[in-house]
CSV table of C-alpha atoms in Angstrom, one decimal:
chain,number,residue,atom,x,y,z
A,1,MET,CA,60.9,-2.9,-6.9
A,2,SER,CA,61.8,-5.7,-9.4
A,3,ARG,CA,59.6,-7.5,-11.8
A,4,SER,CA,59.5,-10.5,-9.4
A,5,ARG,CA,57.6,-8.4,-6.7
A,6,GLN,CA,54.4,-9.9,-5.3
A,7,PHE,CA,52.3,-6.8,-6.0
A,8,HIS,CA,51.1,-5.7,-9.4
A,9,LEU,CA,51.0,-2.0,-10.3
A,10,THR,CA,48.0,-1.0,-12.4
A,11,PHE,CA,47.3,2.3,-14.0
A,12,VAL,CA,43.6,3.3,-14.2
A,13,VAL,CA,43.3,6.2,-16.7
A,14,ALA,CA,41.0,7.9,-19.1
A,15,MET,CA,42.8,9.5,-22.1
A,16,ALA,CA,41.4,11.4,-25.1
A,17,GLU,CA,42.6,10.8,-28.7
A,18,ASN,CA,45.2,13.6,-28.3
A,19,ARG,CA,46.6,12.0,-25.0
A,20,VAL,CA,44.8,14.6,-22.8
A,21,ILE,CA,43.9,13.3,-19.4
A,22,GLY,CA,42.9,16.5,-17.7
A,23,ARG,CA,42.4,20.3,-17.8
A,24,ASP,CA,42.6,22.8,-15.0
A,25,ASN,CA,43.1,20.1,-12.4
A,26,GLY,CA,40.0,18.2,-13.5
A,27,LEU,CA,38.7,16.0,-16.3
A,28,ALA,CA,38.1,17.5,-19.7
A,29,TRP,CA,34.8,15.5,-20.1
A,30,HIS,CA,32.2,13.7,-18.1
A,31,LEU,CA,31.7,9.9,-18.6
A,32,GLY,CA,29.2,8.7,-15.9
A,33,SER,CA,29.3,5.2,-17.4
A,34,ASP,CA,33.0,5.0,-17.0
A,35,LEU,CA,32.9,5.8,-13.3
A,36,LYS,CA,31.7,2.2,-12.7
A,37,ARG,CA,34.8,0.9,-14.4
A,38,PHE,CA,37.0,3.1,-12.3
A,39,LYS,CA,35.3,2.0,-9.1
A,40,ALA,CA,35.5,-1.7,-10.0
A,41,ALA,CA,39.2,-1.4,-10.9
A,42,THR,CA,40.1,0.4,-7.6
A,43,LEU,CA,37.7,-0.7,-4.9
A,44,GLY,CA,39.3,-2.6,-2.1
A,45,LYS,CA,42.9,-1.7,-3.2
A,46,PRO,CA,45.5,0.9,-2.3
A,47,MET,CA,45.3,3.8,-4.8
A,48,ILE,CA,48.3,6.2,-5.4
A,49,MET,CA,47.6,9.6,-6.8
A,50,GLY,CA,49.3,13.0,-6.9
A,51,ARG,CA,48.1,15.9,-4.7
A,52,LYS,CA,46.5,17.9,-7.5
A,53,THR,CA,44.5,14.8,-8.6
A,54,PHE,CA,43.4,14.2,-5.0
A,55,LEU,CA,42.4,17.9,-4.6
A,56,SER,CA,40.3,17.7,-7.8
A,57,ILE,CA,38.4,14.7,-6.3
A,58,GLY,CA,38.1,16.6,-3.0
A,59,LYS,CA,37.8,13.7,-0.6
A,60,PRO,CA,39.0,10.1,0.0
A,61,LEU,CA,37.0,7.7,-2.1
A,62,PRO,CA,35.1,5.1,0.0
A,63,GLY,CA,36.4,1.5,0.0
A,64,ARG,CA,40.0,2.4,-1.1
A,65,GLU,CA,43.2,3.3,0.8
A,66,THR,CA,44.3,6.5,-0.8
A,67,ILE,CA,48.0,7.4,-0.9
A,68,VAL,CA,48.7,11.0,-2.0
A,69,LEU,CA,52.1,11.7,-3.4
A,70,THR,CA,53.1,15.2,-2.3
A,71,ARG,CA,56.1,17.3,-1.5
A,72,ASP,CA,53.9,19.4,0.8
A,73,LYS,CA,55.0,18.3,4.3
A,74,THR,CA,51.9,20.0,5.8
A,75,PHE,CA,49.5,18.0,3.7
A,76,SER,CA,47.1,16.1,6.0
A,77,VAL,CA,43.6,14.8,5.3
A,78,GLU,CA,41.8,12.4,7.6
A,79,GLY,CA,41.6,8.9,6.1
A,80,VAL,CA,44.4,9.6,3.5
A,81,HIS,CA,48.0,8.4,3.6
A,82,SER,CA,50.6,10.8,2.3
A,83,ALA,CA,54.0,10.0,0.8
A,84,ALA,CA,56.9,12.4,0.0
A,85,SER,CA,58.5,10.1,-2.6
A,86,LEU,CA,57.6,7.4,-5.1
A,87,ASP,CA,59.5,4.8,-3.1
A,88,GLU,CA,57.5,5.8,0.0
A,89,ALA,CA,54.2,5.7,-1.9
A,90,LEU,CA,55.0,2.2,-3.3
A,91,ALA,CA,56.1,0.9,0.1
A,92,GLN,CA,52.9,2.2,1.7
A,93,GLY,CA,51.0,0.6,-1.2
A,94,GLU,CA,52.6,-2.8,-0.6
A,95,THR,CA,51.9,-2.6,3.1
A,96,LEU,CA,48.3,-1.7,2.6
A,97,ALA,CA,47.8,-4.3,-0.2
A,98,SER,CA,49.2,-7.0,2.1
A,99,THR,CA,46.8,-5.8,4.9
A,100,LEU,CA,43.9,-5.8,2.5
A,101,GLY,CA,44.8,-9.2,1.2
A,102,VAL,CA,45.1,-8.0,-2.4
A,103,ASP,CA,48.0,-8.3,-4.9
A,104,GLU,CA,47.4,-5.0,-6.7
A,105,ILE,CA,48.2,-1.4,-6.2
A,106,THR,CA,46.4,1.1,-8.4
A,107,VAL,CA,47.5,4.5,-9.7
A,108,ALA,CA,44.9,7.1,-10.5
A,109,GLY,CA,47.0,10.0,-11.8
A,110,GLY,CA,48.0,12.6,-12.6
A,111,GLY,CA,50.3,12.9,-15.6
A,112,ASP,CA,53.5,13.3,-13.7
A,113,VAL,CA,52.8,10.4,-11.4
A,114,TYR,CA,52.0,8.1,-14.4
A,115,GLN,CA,55.2,9.3,-16.1
A,116,GLN,CA,57.3,8.6,-13.0
A,117,LEU,CA,55.8,5.1,-12.4
A,118,LEU,CA,55.6,4.0,-16.0
A,119,ASP,CA,58.6,1.7,-15.8
A,120,LYS,CA,57.1,-0.1,-12.8
A,121,CYS,CA,53.6,-0.5,-14.3
A,122,ASP,CA,52.4,-4.0,-15.0
A,123,ARG,CA,48.9,-3.3,-16.3
A,124,ILE,CA,47.0,-0.3,-17.8
A,125,ILE,CA,43.3,-0.1,-17.8
A,126,MET,CA,42.8,2.6,-20.4
A,127,THR,CA,39.5,4.3,-21.2
A,128,TYR,CA,40.0,5.9,-24.6
A,129,VAL,CA,37.7,8.9,-24.8
A,130,HIS,CA,36.6,9.4,-28.4
A,131,ALA,CA,37.2,13.2,-28.4
A,132,ALA,CA,40.2,15.6,-28.6
A,133,PRO,CA,39.5,18.3,-26.0
A,134,GLU,CA,42.0,20.9,-25.0
A,135,GLY,CA,43.9,20.0,-21.9
A,136,ASP,CA,47.1,20.6,-19.8
A,137,ALA,CA,47.7,17.1,-18.4
A,138,PHE,CA,48.8,14.2,-20.7
A,139,PHE,CA,49.4,10.5,-20.5
A,140,PRO,CA,52.9,9.4,-21.4
A,141,ALA,CA,53.7,7.3,-24.5
A,142,PHE,CA,53.7,3.7,-23.4
A,143,GLU,CA,53.1,1.8,-26.7
A,144,HIS,CA,56.8,1.1,-27.2
A,145,LEU,CA,57.3,-0.4,-23.7
A,146,GLY,CA,56.2,-4.0,-24.3
A,147,PHE,CA,52.5,-3.8,-23.4
A,148,ARG,CA,50.0,-6.0,-25.2
A,149,GLU,CA,46.3,-5.6,-25.5
A,150,THR,CA,44.4,-8.3,-23.5
A,151,ALA,CA,40.8,-7.0,-23.5
A,152,ARG,CA,38.7,-4.4,-25.3
A,153,GLU,CA,35.1,-3.1,-24.8
A,154,ASP,CA,33.5,-0.4,-27.0
A,155,HIS,CA,30.9,1.8,-25.3
A,156,PRO,CA,28.5,4.2,-27.1
A,157,ALA,CA,27.9,7.5,-25.3
A,158,GLY,CA,25.2,6.9,-22.7
A,159,PRO,CA,22.8,9.5,-21.3
A,160,ARG,CA,25.4,10.6,-18.7
A,161,ASP,CA,28.4,10.6,-21.1
A,162,ASP,CA,29.9,13.4,-23.1
A,163,HIS,CA,31.5,11.0,-25.6
A,164,ALA,CA,31.6,7.4,-26.7
A,165,PHE,CA,34.6,5.5,-25.3
A,166,THR,CA,36.6,2.3,-25.5
A,167,ILE,CA,38.1,0.5,-22.5
A,168,VAL,CA,41.3,-1.4,-23.3
A,169,THR,CA,43.4,-3.4,-20.9
A,170,TYR,CA,47.1,-3.8,-21.5
A,171,GLU,CA,49.5,-6.2,-19.8
A,172,ARG,CA,53.2,-5.7,-19.8
A,173,GLN,CA,54.9,-8.6,-21.6
A,174,VAL,CA,57.7,-10.1,-19.5
A,175,ASP,CA,60.4,-12.3,-21.2
A,176,GLY,CA,58.6,-12.6,-24.5
A,177,THR,CA,55.2,-13.7,-23.1
């Protein structure tokens, strides 16, 4: 896929201060307030994720076309698309985005999937969790890759949140813009 493609690839991720995005195939925190942001960012769009991330959620999320990236040829879940390679996942994402009438494909993890698609990513919607929990899944360094901050929202910890958090949107700069 080239930079001139018609679909944008957006990462939707929550990351702690120490780059942790998960622990034991789940999140290392609970942020009920941030779930609304996740839903708003992914609803009505194709969503690519790794098999372990999908299994941690446990079911296809309503209103999204889920594409699970897996090497397991026997993986089959009703209502979920599977892809054996990144190229296959992206091709399915483009087909589904076109069918849905949207110009965006979202990526919801995990760490390996983010790392492998980082060079194709156009936008990152990052929830910075104001904590440093232990974890075993990390978000790759992206700060040196030409992204610029375009929006920021600070959120105190609400009644359903383990921590305060900040949502920052980054857009990849293309040709000095």
